[in-house]
């Protein structure tokens, strides 16, 4: 199998989807000849033309709504937000329109729209270009929220999102765009709503998403040398969430740590903790549940502070060691 | 009464060929010359249907038979019907919180609308939407909207889909004067103009965004004045005169279908009822309301039909009687509808049920 970067895998998914279905088109800011702020659309405009790879004015509310309206009218639009932070300008159309339209109309319309959401810190872009807002959207019934961590899943999940009859937001951590991994050729779907056990272990379950999966895997490698076996569950889908995989893993390891880049309080870790506490896995727990999340602050500019604002490998190693050794 | 500018602008070159060739004799304007008696009767029927539907809905609410709230468009029927009467089933509309008229205009039946009002499974939205989201997507209605300005980007997107799919349909966006102050208005009209989308923006300017008048909330006297910012035609019509409305709509629709881009039509009109059930009319005078009631669009239309000898009084009476019967039947159908079961609260959130 050949290796592709995360960005190349997304590009390939777009290419395959647009080739297969002429209803599919992508719109966004600077996605045409510029190729997208992170290079995901690349040369697609030359292959599919400006009508299907549409540069938009800088108008997040209008274009998000236009994507929703086009979806209801029989097209399969994909809207790239240049940064997911800008979705704040489009909240109305995502939350009040896209998410609710099917329900409000008695199930008589589908809203097959995809919002691509470059997210996350680590690029020095500071508070308004670095957030991880997936929990906001995951709180809204009617939306699906996914967050792949590998190039293979990025491709398979974006294809699944495009073919899904409901609105899907795909969060793409910006630091992942350049990572490489094996990516199958051709068309395939990675199902939405299924977590993936990225590493098996017996001592502690880490539930992580996006870039935190990679940090958790690094931490697991370090801890293995100390005789601690970490199981890493790659969440992949925030809504719907794969309760069964999480519960099964916790029952096996008897310890749970949730690691995510979004702000810790009221984030996805709260949901994972609660669903474990509500389940039969609660009786299996040998330690309190641990959450490692983003700091209670905007993402700062200073590289020192920016690192301090989100979980890092050293901190993860220490926290997991303490958890397993009963020090918390 | 606010200053009204009753202008009907037909831009040279934009007038449709049918209008140009029309026999304008007998002092008939294009609307009457070019619309068949059957279509005129249907338009009158729909205006009565909207009116009587809302009167019955209001009555049901007062009698405690329905809950929630509703926004009545009584007084605005000429705009709803005049805009929709020439549309195809495959054309789209997006509607507003004051959307009963748009819904009926585009082809919905009163009985399923009543069923929605009563929260029944037989309702257009199976009781999940209520008055504020009432719509029949089968007839191209993409929904009433509880968010002021919510439909503006949606109609723009529907028009984009039409263009992408190389169809010659149009999307029609109803919105109010209040929505023209929202950012969504600016973004949508700019997108539609830049992309030359087949969309007609129809502002039903009833003078008030809830309680705040347009004088107090708008920087220009007319919503149509804003069209020049987007390099699109901005047309002002008497929204209480169905002929005015429909003639402007013919021009705008043909322009859109030819791929020449969007138009903004401003229908100057008035809602004689309050904003919603909570309104105690503290922001406007009785005199103002009475002045507008004297310009009720339905008698106005009927008088023209009689004056021109298109219908006799007996024809009009027959239309009214048939609508009255339809309303009563629809009301009874809805009252005996099926209540949803609580277990179904999450049904239809997603196309496929998810865990």
XYZ file of C-alpha atoms in Angstrom:
683
model
C 0.000 0.000 0.000
C 1.207 3.506 -0.767
C 1.633 6.244 1.784
C -0.279 9.494 1.583
C -0.412 12.489 3.851
C -3.624 13.272 5.700
C -4.198 16.240 3.359
C -3.538 14.099 0.288
C -5.960 11.484 1.574
C -8.686 14.107 1.955
C -7.884 15.401 -1.517
C -8.202 11.912 -2.926
C -11.569 11.455 -1.239
C -12.841 14.690 -2.793
C -11.515 13.655 -6.187
C -13.165 10.229 -6.023
C -16.484 11.621 -4.801
C -16.630 14.323 -7.470
C -15.645 11.891 -10.173
C -18.335 9.412 -9.118
C -21.235 11.787 -8.556
C -21.757 14.993 -10.485
C -24.042 16.322 -7.739
C -20.975 16.661 -5.496
C -19.274 20.036 -5.427
C -17.037 21.878 -3.004
C -17.119 25.507 -2.052
C -14.976 27.596 0.220
C -12.580 30.470 0.582
C -9.486 30.243 -1.609
C -10.040 26.615 -2.548
C -9.718 27.224 -6.293
C -6.411 28.147 -7.905
C -4.981 28.902 -4.460
C -5.662 25.275 -3.590
C -7.026 25.843 -0.100
C -5.295 27.366 2.905
C -3.966 23.925 3.831
C -3.665 22.610 0.300
C -6.447 20.048 0.547
C -8.318 20.975 -2.632
C -5.007 21.524 -4.428
C -5.425 21.174 -8.182
C -9.051 20.002 -8.136
C -10.250 23.204 -9.785
C -8.252 22.343 -12.884
C -9.862 18.940 -13.117
C -13.458 19.826 -12.245
C -13.714 23.516 -13.102
C -14.796 26.568 -11.178
C -18.445 25.524 -11.064
C -17.646 22.498 -8.921
C -14.658 23.834 -7.029
C -16.081 27.193 -6.128
C -14.149 30.039 -4.620
C -16.595 31.930 -2.430
C -16.653 35.456 -1.105
C -15.641 35.691 2.549
C -19.155 35.124 3.781
C -19.398 32.194 6.163
C -23.064 32.595 7.061
C -24.178 33.006 3.477
C -22.078 30.184 2.089
C -22.961 27.776 4.898
C -26.625 28.482 4.248
C -26.120 28.177 0.522
C -24.576 24.758 1.097
C -27.554 23.716 3.208
C -30.032 25.048 0.659
C -28.218 23.302 -2.184
C -28.254 20.039 -0.210
C -31.995 20.250 0.296
C -32.421 21.001 -3.397
C -30.710 17.796 -4.515
C -27.014 18.607 -4.675
C -24.225 17.185 -2.474
C -22.270 20.232 -1.328
C -19.091 20.259 0.714
C -18.200 23.527 2.391
C -14.627 24.087 3.511
C -14.307 26.513 6.374
C -10.857 27.977 6.095
C -10.570 27.629 9.864
C -13.268 25.947 11.928
C -13.156 28.965 14.237
C -14.953 30.918 11.504
C -17.952 28.641 11.855
C -19.011 30.967 14.638
C -20.184 33.270 11.872
C -22.268 30.460 10.409
C -23.664 28.929 13.597
C -27.199 29.950 12.633
C -27.221 27.958 9.442
C -25.467 24.910 10.893
C -27.353 24.682 14.167
C -30.752 26.219 13.466
C -31.162 25.177 9.850
C -29.037 22.200 8.779
C -29.421 20.261 12.012
C -33.142 20.783 12.423
C -34.574 20.955 8.949
C -35.219 17.257 8.536
C -36.901 16.983 11.930
C -38.918 20.181 11.647
C -40.278 19.054 8.299
C -41.381 15.693 9.615
C -38.533 13.712 8.069
C -39.481 14.752 4.543
C -36.163 16.256 3.471
C -32.558 15.140 3.667
C -29.717 17.581 4.263
C -26.651 15.848 2.795
C -24.118 18.589 3.431
C -20.526 18.245 4.632
C -18.706 20.968 6.532
C -14.929 20.614 6.580
C -13.495 22.076 9.768
C -9.721 22.628 10.050
C -9.141 22.859 13.776
C -6.653 22.710 16.590
C -3.635 24.481 18.015
C 0.086 24.158 17.453
C 0.537 26.511 14.532
C 1.095 29.727 16.455
C -2.098 31.196 15.065
C -3.439 32.131 18.516
C -6.910 32.356 19.915
C -9.157 32.770 16.869
C -7.483 30.238 14.579
C -6.685 27.355 16.925
C -9.783 26.108 18.672
C -11.210 22.620 18.942
C -14.943 23.218 18.885
C -16.238 19.748 18.108
C -18.097 19.490 21.422
C -20.188 22.548 20.529
C -21.585 20.847 17.470
C -21.791 17.404 19.051
C -24.328 18.892 21.454
C -26.795 19.385 18.621
C -29.067 16.498 17.592
C -29.311 16.348 13.820
C -25.594 16.890 13.233
C -22.944 14.219 12.927
C -19.457 15.112 14.116
C -16.397 13.127 13.117
C -12.698 13.571 13.763
C -10.333 11.153 12.016
C -6.758 10.746 13.192
C -5.105 8.860 10.328
C -4.836 9.439 6.582
C -6.717 6.215 5.863
C -9.599 7.192 8.112
C -9.562 10.757 6.787
C -10.244 9.438 3.307
C -12.759 6.779 4.296
C -14.635 9.032 6.687
C -14.798 11.981 4.306
C -16.234 9.661 1.639
C -18.713 8.341 4.198
C -19.637 11.911 5.138
C -20.235 12.893 1.515
C -22.491 9.875 0.977
C -24.333 10.379 4.271
C -27.886 11.742 3.988
C -27.441 13.942 7.069
C -25.239 16.971 7.788
C -21.721 15.924 8.820
C -18.954 18.092 10.255
C -15.494 16.630 9.771
C -12.881 18.132 12.092
C -9.402 18.054 10.621
C -6.625 18.837 13.072
C -4.233 21.130 11.266
C -1.121 19.402 12.640
C -2.323 16.157 11.082
C -2.405 17.428 7.497
C 1.252 16.520 6.938
C 1.396 13.190 8.744
C 1.718 10.174 6.486
C 0.172 6.767 6.560
C -0.947 3.847 4.444
C -4.050 4.686 2.471
C -5.972 2.100 0.426
C -6.554 2.891 -3.235
C -9.952 3.634 -4.707
C -13.314 4.040 -3.060
C -13.990 2.754 0.463
C -16.027 3.914 3.425
C -14.958 4.141 7.049
C -18.229 4.010 8.950
C -19.346 7.023 10.954
C -20.068 6.119 14.577
C -17.438 3.441 15.076
C -14.408 3.907 17.293
C -11.210 2.014 16.599
C -8.884 0.342 19.074
C -5.599 1.772 17.843
C -3.489 -0.126 20.395
C -4.412 -2.908 22.741
C -3.401 -2.958 26.384
C -4.601 -4.327 29.717
C -3.897 -1.587 32.271
C -5.708 1.557 31.210
C -8.060 2.717 28.452
C -7.283 6.016 26.814
C -10.138 7.436 24.762
C -8.691 10.100 22.487
C -9.501 11.864 19.276
C -7.545 13.354 16.381
C -4.041 14.449 17.286
C -4.422 13.198 20.849
C -4.538 9.654 19.488
C -0.971 10.118 18.259
C 0.148 11.642 21.547
C -1.501 8.815 23.462
C 0.207 6.226 21.264
C 3.549 7.902 21.921
C 2.852 7.882 25.641
C 1.836 4.221 25.449
C 5.157 3.353 23.843
C 7.054 5.070 26.644
C 4.950 3.431 29.347
C 5.368 -0.010 27.821
C 9.033 0.194 28.754
C 7.865 0.616 32.345
C 5.568 -2.389 32.097
C 2.352 -0.386 31.780
C 0.112 -1.472 28.920
C -2.087 1.269 27.554
C -5.107 0.604 25.350
C -5.789 3.509 23.000
C -9.303 3.927 21.639
C -9.422 6.283 18.668
C -12.870 7.836 19.022
C -13.155 8.888 15.342
C -16.789 9.863 15.736
C -18.028 12.261 18.414
C -21.710 12.121 17.439
C -22.804 9.405 17.222
C -20.384 8.097 19.835
C -19.395 4.418 19.984
C -20.506 3.629 23.505
C -20.057 -0.116 23.091
C -16.361 -0.012 22.183
C -15.568 2.361 25.050
C -17.439 0.294 27.628
C -15.886 -2.967 26.455
C -12.416 -1.493 26.714
C -12.957 -0.063 30.201
C -14.333 -3.383 31.421
C -11.118 -4.974 30.226
C -8.622 -2.444 31.600
C -10.598 -1.143 34.631
C -9.209 2.357 34.207
C -10.279 5.261 31.976
C -8.499 8.376 30.798
C -10.093 10.796 28.307
C -7.609 12.889 26.379
C -8.740 15.638 24.050
C -7.587 19.017 22.886
C -10.844 20.912 23.366
C -11.324 22.807 26.624
C -11.512 20.241 29.420
C -14.645 21.485 31.156
C -17.924 20.387 29.565
C -16.021 18.823 26.705
C -16.105 15.390 25.116
C -14.326 13.913 28.163
C -17.338 14.773 30.300
C -19.569 12.778 27.980
C -17.248 9.783 27.836
C -16.848 9.783 31.626
C -20.578 9.990 32.119
C -21.463 7.248 29.689
C -18.980 4.927 31.417
C -20.288 5.932 34.856
C -23.822 5.198 33.694
C -22.911 1.782 32.307
C -22.051 -1.629 33.719
C -18.377 -0.638 33.295
C -18.725 1.568 36.379
C -18.467 -1.477 38.633
C -15.237 -2.494 36.942
C -13.424 0.781 37.628
C -10.357 0.438 39.878
C -9.488 4.129 39.820
C -11.175 7.506 39.407
C -11.771 8.603 35.820
C -9.127 10.955 34.467
C -9.679 13.789 32.019
C -6.855 15.596 30.267
C -8.109 18.435 28.136
C -7.378 21.935 26.956
C -6.659 24.683 29.488
C -9.419 26.973 30.698
C -8.123 29.741 28.479
C -8.129 30.812 24.841
C -5.207 29.345 22.889
C -2.280 31.712 23.519
C 0.303 32.922 21.020
C 3.550 32.334 22.952
C 4.913 28.895 21.963
C 5.546 28.100 25.623
C 1.996 28.945 26.578
C 0.504 27.363 23.493
C 2.100 24.035 24.454
C 0.908 24.472 27.998
C -2.659 24.993 26.842
C -3.199 21.471 25.500
C -2.142 18.002 26.713
C 1.403 17.023 25.711
C 3.087 13.617 25.703
C 5.096 14.165 28.918
C 1.999 15.161 30.835
C 0.045 12.255 29.426
C 2.784 9.780 30.434
C 2.880 11.110 33.957
C -0.862 11.204 34.384
C -1.337 7.662 33.085
C 1.505 6.351 35.260
C -0.097 7.904 38.325
C -3.498 6.556 37.350
C -2.252 3.017 36.937
C -0.121 3.107 40.067
C -3.044 4.287 42.125
C -1.635 7.697 42.914
C -4.813 9.545 42.004
C -49.536 55.420 7.130
C -46.009 55.152 5.951
C -45.241 56.828 2.684
C -46.078 54.388 -0.009
C -44.490 54.407 -3.373
C -46.632 52.489 -5.778
C -44.306 52.047 -8.653
C -44.311 49.182 -11.000
C -41.130 49.197 -12.953
C -40.791 47.089 -16.013
C -37.268 47.472 -17.223
C -37.025 47.840 -20.947
C -35.898 44.606 -22.444
C -36.875 42.592 -19.429
C -40.572 42.472 -20.168
C -41.547 39.004 -21.233
C -42.619 38.406 -24.750
C -46.100 37.308 -23.728
C -46.642 40.638 -22.050
C -45.352 42.532 -25.049
C -47.747 40.816 -27.389
C -50.659 41.071 -25.010
C -53.860 42.698 -26.029
C -53.975 45.588 -23.620
C -57.384 46.748 -24.807
C -60.401 47.285 -22.591
C -58.092 49.114 -20.171
C -56.783 45.790 -19.008
C -53.324 45.681 -17.555
C -51.043 42.742 -18.401
C -52.089 40.736 -15.351
C -55.730 40.605 -16.396
C -54.996 40.377 -20.101
C -52.614 37.445 -19.713
C -54.132 35.420 -16.905
C -56.912 32.978 -17.737
C -60.211 33.282 -15.872
C -59.523 29.877 -14.335
C -56.158 31.057 -13.007
C -57.702 34.273 -11.693
C -60.355 32.238 -9.924
C -57.695 29.980 -8.438
C -55.782 33.018 -7.199
C -58.915 34.406 -5.573
C -59.662 31.003 -4.075
C -56.202 30.808 -2.560
C -56.421 34.306 -1.106
C -59.675 33.354 0.594
C -58.165 30.052 1.684
C -55.239 31.819 3.340
C -57.566 34.284 5.045
C -60.070 31.733 6.282
C -57.336 29.305 7.295
C -55.783 31.942 9.497
C -59.105 33.082 10.911
C -59.919 29.513 11.852
C -56.415 28.983 13.253
C -56.770 32.108 15.369
C -60.180 30.985 16.552
C -58.797 27.565 17.513
C -56.060 29.205 19.499
C -58.457 31.498 21.335
C -60.657 28.516 22.140
C -57.654 26.730 23.606
C -57.616 23.988 20.996
C -54.002 24.607 19.958
C -50.908 25.667 21.861
C -47.730 27.552 21.045
C -47.964 30.676 19.005
C -48.719 31.737 15.461
C -47.975 34.660 13.218
C -50.911 35.710 11.081
C -50.508 37.253 7.647
C -54.038 38.643 7.427
C -53.779 41.603 5.068
C -50.773 40.202 3.188
C -52.536 37.615 0.994
C -51.996 39.441 -2.303
C -48.273 39.160 -1.933
C -48.253 35.456 -0.991
C -50.577 34.467 -3.834
C -49.360 36.976 -6.408
C -45.801 35.750 -6.019
C -46.538 32.024 -6.057
C -49.377 31.792 -8.594
C -47.084 31.548 -11.610
C -44.552 29.164 -10.097
C -43.981 25.558 -11.086
C -44.043 22.688 -8.638
C -40.308 22.239 -9.227
C -39.568 25.853 -8.292
C -38.612 26.341 -4.673
C -39.741 28.777 -2.046
C -38.349 29.510 1.368
C -40.818 31.022 3.738
C -40.939 32.917 7.018
C -42.510 32.670 10.437
C -45.511 34.393 8.796
C -45.735 31.691 6.191
C -49.254 30.221 5.965
C -49.964 32.200 2.807
C -46.743 31.117 1.115
C -47.492 27.498 1.968
C -51.004 27.605 0.504
C -49.820 29.671 -2.434
C -47.260 27.014 -3.362
C -49.906 24.310 -3.272
C -50.395 22.980 0.247
C -53.789 21.745 1.399
C -55.539 23.290 4.371
C -56.402 19.992 6.018
C -52.791 18.897 6.416
C -51.885 22.376 7.620
C -54.599 22.220 10.248
C -53.323 18.780 11.218
C -49.893 20.309 11.735
C -51.452 23.021 13.868
C -53.036 20.404 16.055
C -49.730 18.538 16.330
C -50.978 15.438 14.545
C -49.071 12.785 12.607
C -51.154 13.682 9.537
C -49.709 17.209 9.569
C -47.219 18.270 6.930
C -44.445 18.042 9.507
C -46.065 15.193 11.450
C -46.609 17.574 14.324
C -42.878 18.280 14.741
C -42.894 21.720 13.174
C -46.116 23.532 14.030
C -47.154 26.863 12.576
C -43.656 28.309 12.474
C -42.160 25.496 10.376
C -45.179 24.557 8.317
C -44.271 23.375 4.839
C -45.029 20.836 2.179
C -41.649 19.962 0.615
C -43.525 17.961 -2.058
C -44.682 21.257 -3.561
C -41.220 22.815 -3.477
C -41.676 24.580 -0.157
C -38.382 24.295 1.731
C -39.961 25.475 4.907
C -41.211 28.287 7.007
C -38.519 29.502 9.342
C -38.384 30.562 12.957
C -35.202 32.540 12.410
C -35.545 36.003 10.899
C -33.418 35.888 7.764
C -32.929 32.126 8.040
C -34.357 31.436 4.603
C -32.196 33.944 2.735
C -29.059 31.787 2.477
C -31.173 28.662 1.985
C -32.994 30.044 -1.055
C -29.665 31.231 -2.386
C -28.328 27.698 -2.021
C -31.398 26.168 -3.642
C -30.812 28.509 -6.576
C -27.176 27.420 -6.661
C -28.308 23.784 -6.849
C -30.692 24.652 -9.692
C -27.818 26.244 -11.572
C -25.461 23.354 -10.825
C -28.074 20.897 -12.061
C -28.666 22.999 -15.211
C -32.403 23.325 -14.565
C -34.457 26.381 -15.492
C -36.378 26.473 -12.217
C -36.214 29.360 -9.792
C -35.919 29.730 -6.042
C -38.088 32.343 -4.381
C -37.186 33.721 -1.008
C -39.861 35.360 1.111
C -38.559 37.522 3.933
C -39.655 40.547 5.898
C -38.429 44.093 6.310
C -36.801 43.020 9.585
C -34.726 40.347 7.859
C -33.258 42.937 5.517
C -31.326 44.272 8.515
C -29.701 40.893 9.133
C -26.228 40.033 7.888
C -27.698 37.032 6.077
C -29.484 39.449 3.726
C -26.253 41.101 2.654
C -24.315 37.880 2.222
C -27.105 36.168 0.324
C -27.860 38.954 -2.130
C -24.182 39.477 -2.802
C -23.628 35.756 -3.466
C -26.656 35.553 -5.743
C -25.548 38.567 -7.730
C -21.919 37.456 -8.035
C -22.977 33.979 -9.138
C -25.999 35.161 -11.194
C -28.303 32.744 -9.438
C -31.926 32.127 -10.449
C -33.475 33.522 -7.307
C -36.150 36.110 -6.590
C -35.955 37.805 -3.212
C -39.411 38.894 -2.131
C -39.531 41.279 0.779
C -42.942 41.539 2.351
C -42.485 44.890 4.002
C -45.298 45.195 6.497
C -43.708 48.165 8.190
C -42.687 46.489 11.425
C -40.116 44.017 12.698
C -42.304 42.859 15.567
C -42.846 46.257 17.236
C -40.066 48.337 15.738
C -41.017 50.273 12.626
C -38.890 50.402 9.505
C -38.474 54.148 10.103
C -36.655 53.301 13.309
C -34.654 50.356 12.018
C -33.670 51.016 8.414
C -31.164 53.490 7.029
C -33.059 53.822 3.737
C -36.787 54.317 3.146
C -37.236 51.205 1.014
C -35.792 47.707 1.199
C -35.628 47.794 -2.605
C -33.171 50.691 -2.350
C -30.663 48.162 -1.089
C -30.735 46.237 -4.369
C -28.409 48.729 -6.002
C -25.638 47.583 -3.640
C -25.855 44.198 -5.300
C -26.285 45.437 -8.835
C -29.668 43.800 -9.159
C -33.078 45.258 -10.037
C -35.018 46.484 -7.024
C -38.711 46.781 -7.645
C -41.347 48.289 -5.362
C -44.929 47.153 -5.722
C -48.203 47.683 -3.924
C -48.221 44.466 -1.953
C -51.968 44.716 -1.420
C -52.635 44.640 -5.154
C -52.233 41.160 -6.565
C -51.917 42.446 -10.122
C -48.989 44.650 -9.170
C -47.296 41.808 -7.347
C -47.837 39.199 -10.036
C -46.678 41.430 -12.893
C -43.420 42.223 -11.146
C -42.973 38.553 -10.374
C -43.394 37.554 -14.035
C -40.558 39.881 -14.997
C -38.304 38.699 -12.180
C -39.003 35.026 -12.768
C -38.358 35.214 -16.492
C -35.130 37.057 -15.865
C -34.064 34.335 -13.438
C -35.053 31.514 -15.774
C -33.038 33.121 -18.572
C -29.979 32.947 -16.337
C -29.701 36.702 -15.927
C -29.663 36.633 -12.170
C -31.599 37.711 -9.130
C -34.203 40.400 -8.520
C -35.377 42.011 -5.316
C -39.114 42.726 -5.162
C -40.448 44.739 -2.268
C -44.152 44.295 -1.573
C -45.389 47.174 0.546
C -48.063 45.671 2.715
C -49.373 45.443 6.264
C -50.411 42.843 8.764
C -53.647 43.891 10.343
C -53.219 41.438 13.210
C -50.424 41.745 15.759
C -46.981 40.189 15.403
C -47.998 37.064 17.321
C -50.400 36.045 20.027
C -48.555 38.114 22.642
C -48.942 41.408 20.750
C -51.052 44.120 22.374
C -50.571 46.633 19.557
C -48.898 49.264 21.745
C -46.639 50.480 18.953
C -49.167 51.499 16.307
C -52.451 53.371 16.177
C -55.962 52.131 15.571
C -56.239 54.680 12.786
C -53.245 53.230 11.009
C -54.694 49.744 11.226
C -58.090 50.937 9.988
C -56.526 52.768 7.055
C -54.876 49.562 5.946
C -57.973 47.470 6.546
C -59.729 49.756 4.082
C -57.138 48.597 1.552
C -57.763 44.898 2.222
C -56.283 43.010 -0.741
C -59.151 40.555 -1.105
C -62.054 43.009 -1.664
C -59.662 45.057 -3.789
C -59.074 42.084 -6.094
C -62.747 41.173 -6.142
C -63.738 44.705 -7.093
C -61.346 44.697 -10.025
C -62.640 41.323 -11.197
C -66.211 42.601 -11.024
C -65.448 45.980 -12.589
C -63.766 44.335 -15.538
C -66.627 41.945 -15.966
C -64.376 38.930 -15.529
C -66.584 37.503 -12.773
C -70.079 38.087 -11.491
C -70.878 38.398 -7.823
C -72.317 34.881 -7.924
C -68.936 33.519 -9.065
C -67.206 35.182 -6.146
C -69.835 33.950 -3.706
C -69.313 30.421 -4.996
C -65.547 30.673 -4.440
C -66.084 31.849 -0.893
C -68.603 29.100 -0.164
C -66.292 26.377 -1.455
C -63.371 27.694 0.608
C -65.567 27.844 3.701
C -66.492 24.203 3.209
C -62.843 23.245 2.645
C -61.837 24.976 5.851
C -64.536 23.232 7.869
C -63.669 19.845 6.401
C -59.978 20.454 6.988
C -60.554 21.513 10.568
C -62.598 18.386 11.280
C -60.031 16.167 9.549
C -57.286 17.621 11.729
C -59.210 17.417 14.983
C -59.673 13.703 14.542
C -56.040 13.139 13.540
C -53.520 10.824 15.158
C -51.523 12.023 18.146
C -47.806 11.189 18.099
C -46.582 8.691 20.689
C -43.907 9.865 23.162
C -41.568 7.052 22.128
C -41.235 8.708 18.726
C -39.652 11.901 20.041
C -36.315 11.166 18.369
C -37.749 9.792 15.130
C -36.584 11.647 12.001
C -33.686 13.482 13.660
C -31.470 11.520 11.273
C -32.225 9.833 7.987
C -30.955 6.619 9.493
C -31.451 5.967 13.162
C -28.184 6.219 15.037
C -27.237 5.004 18.473
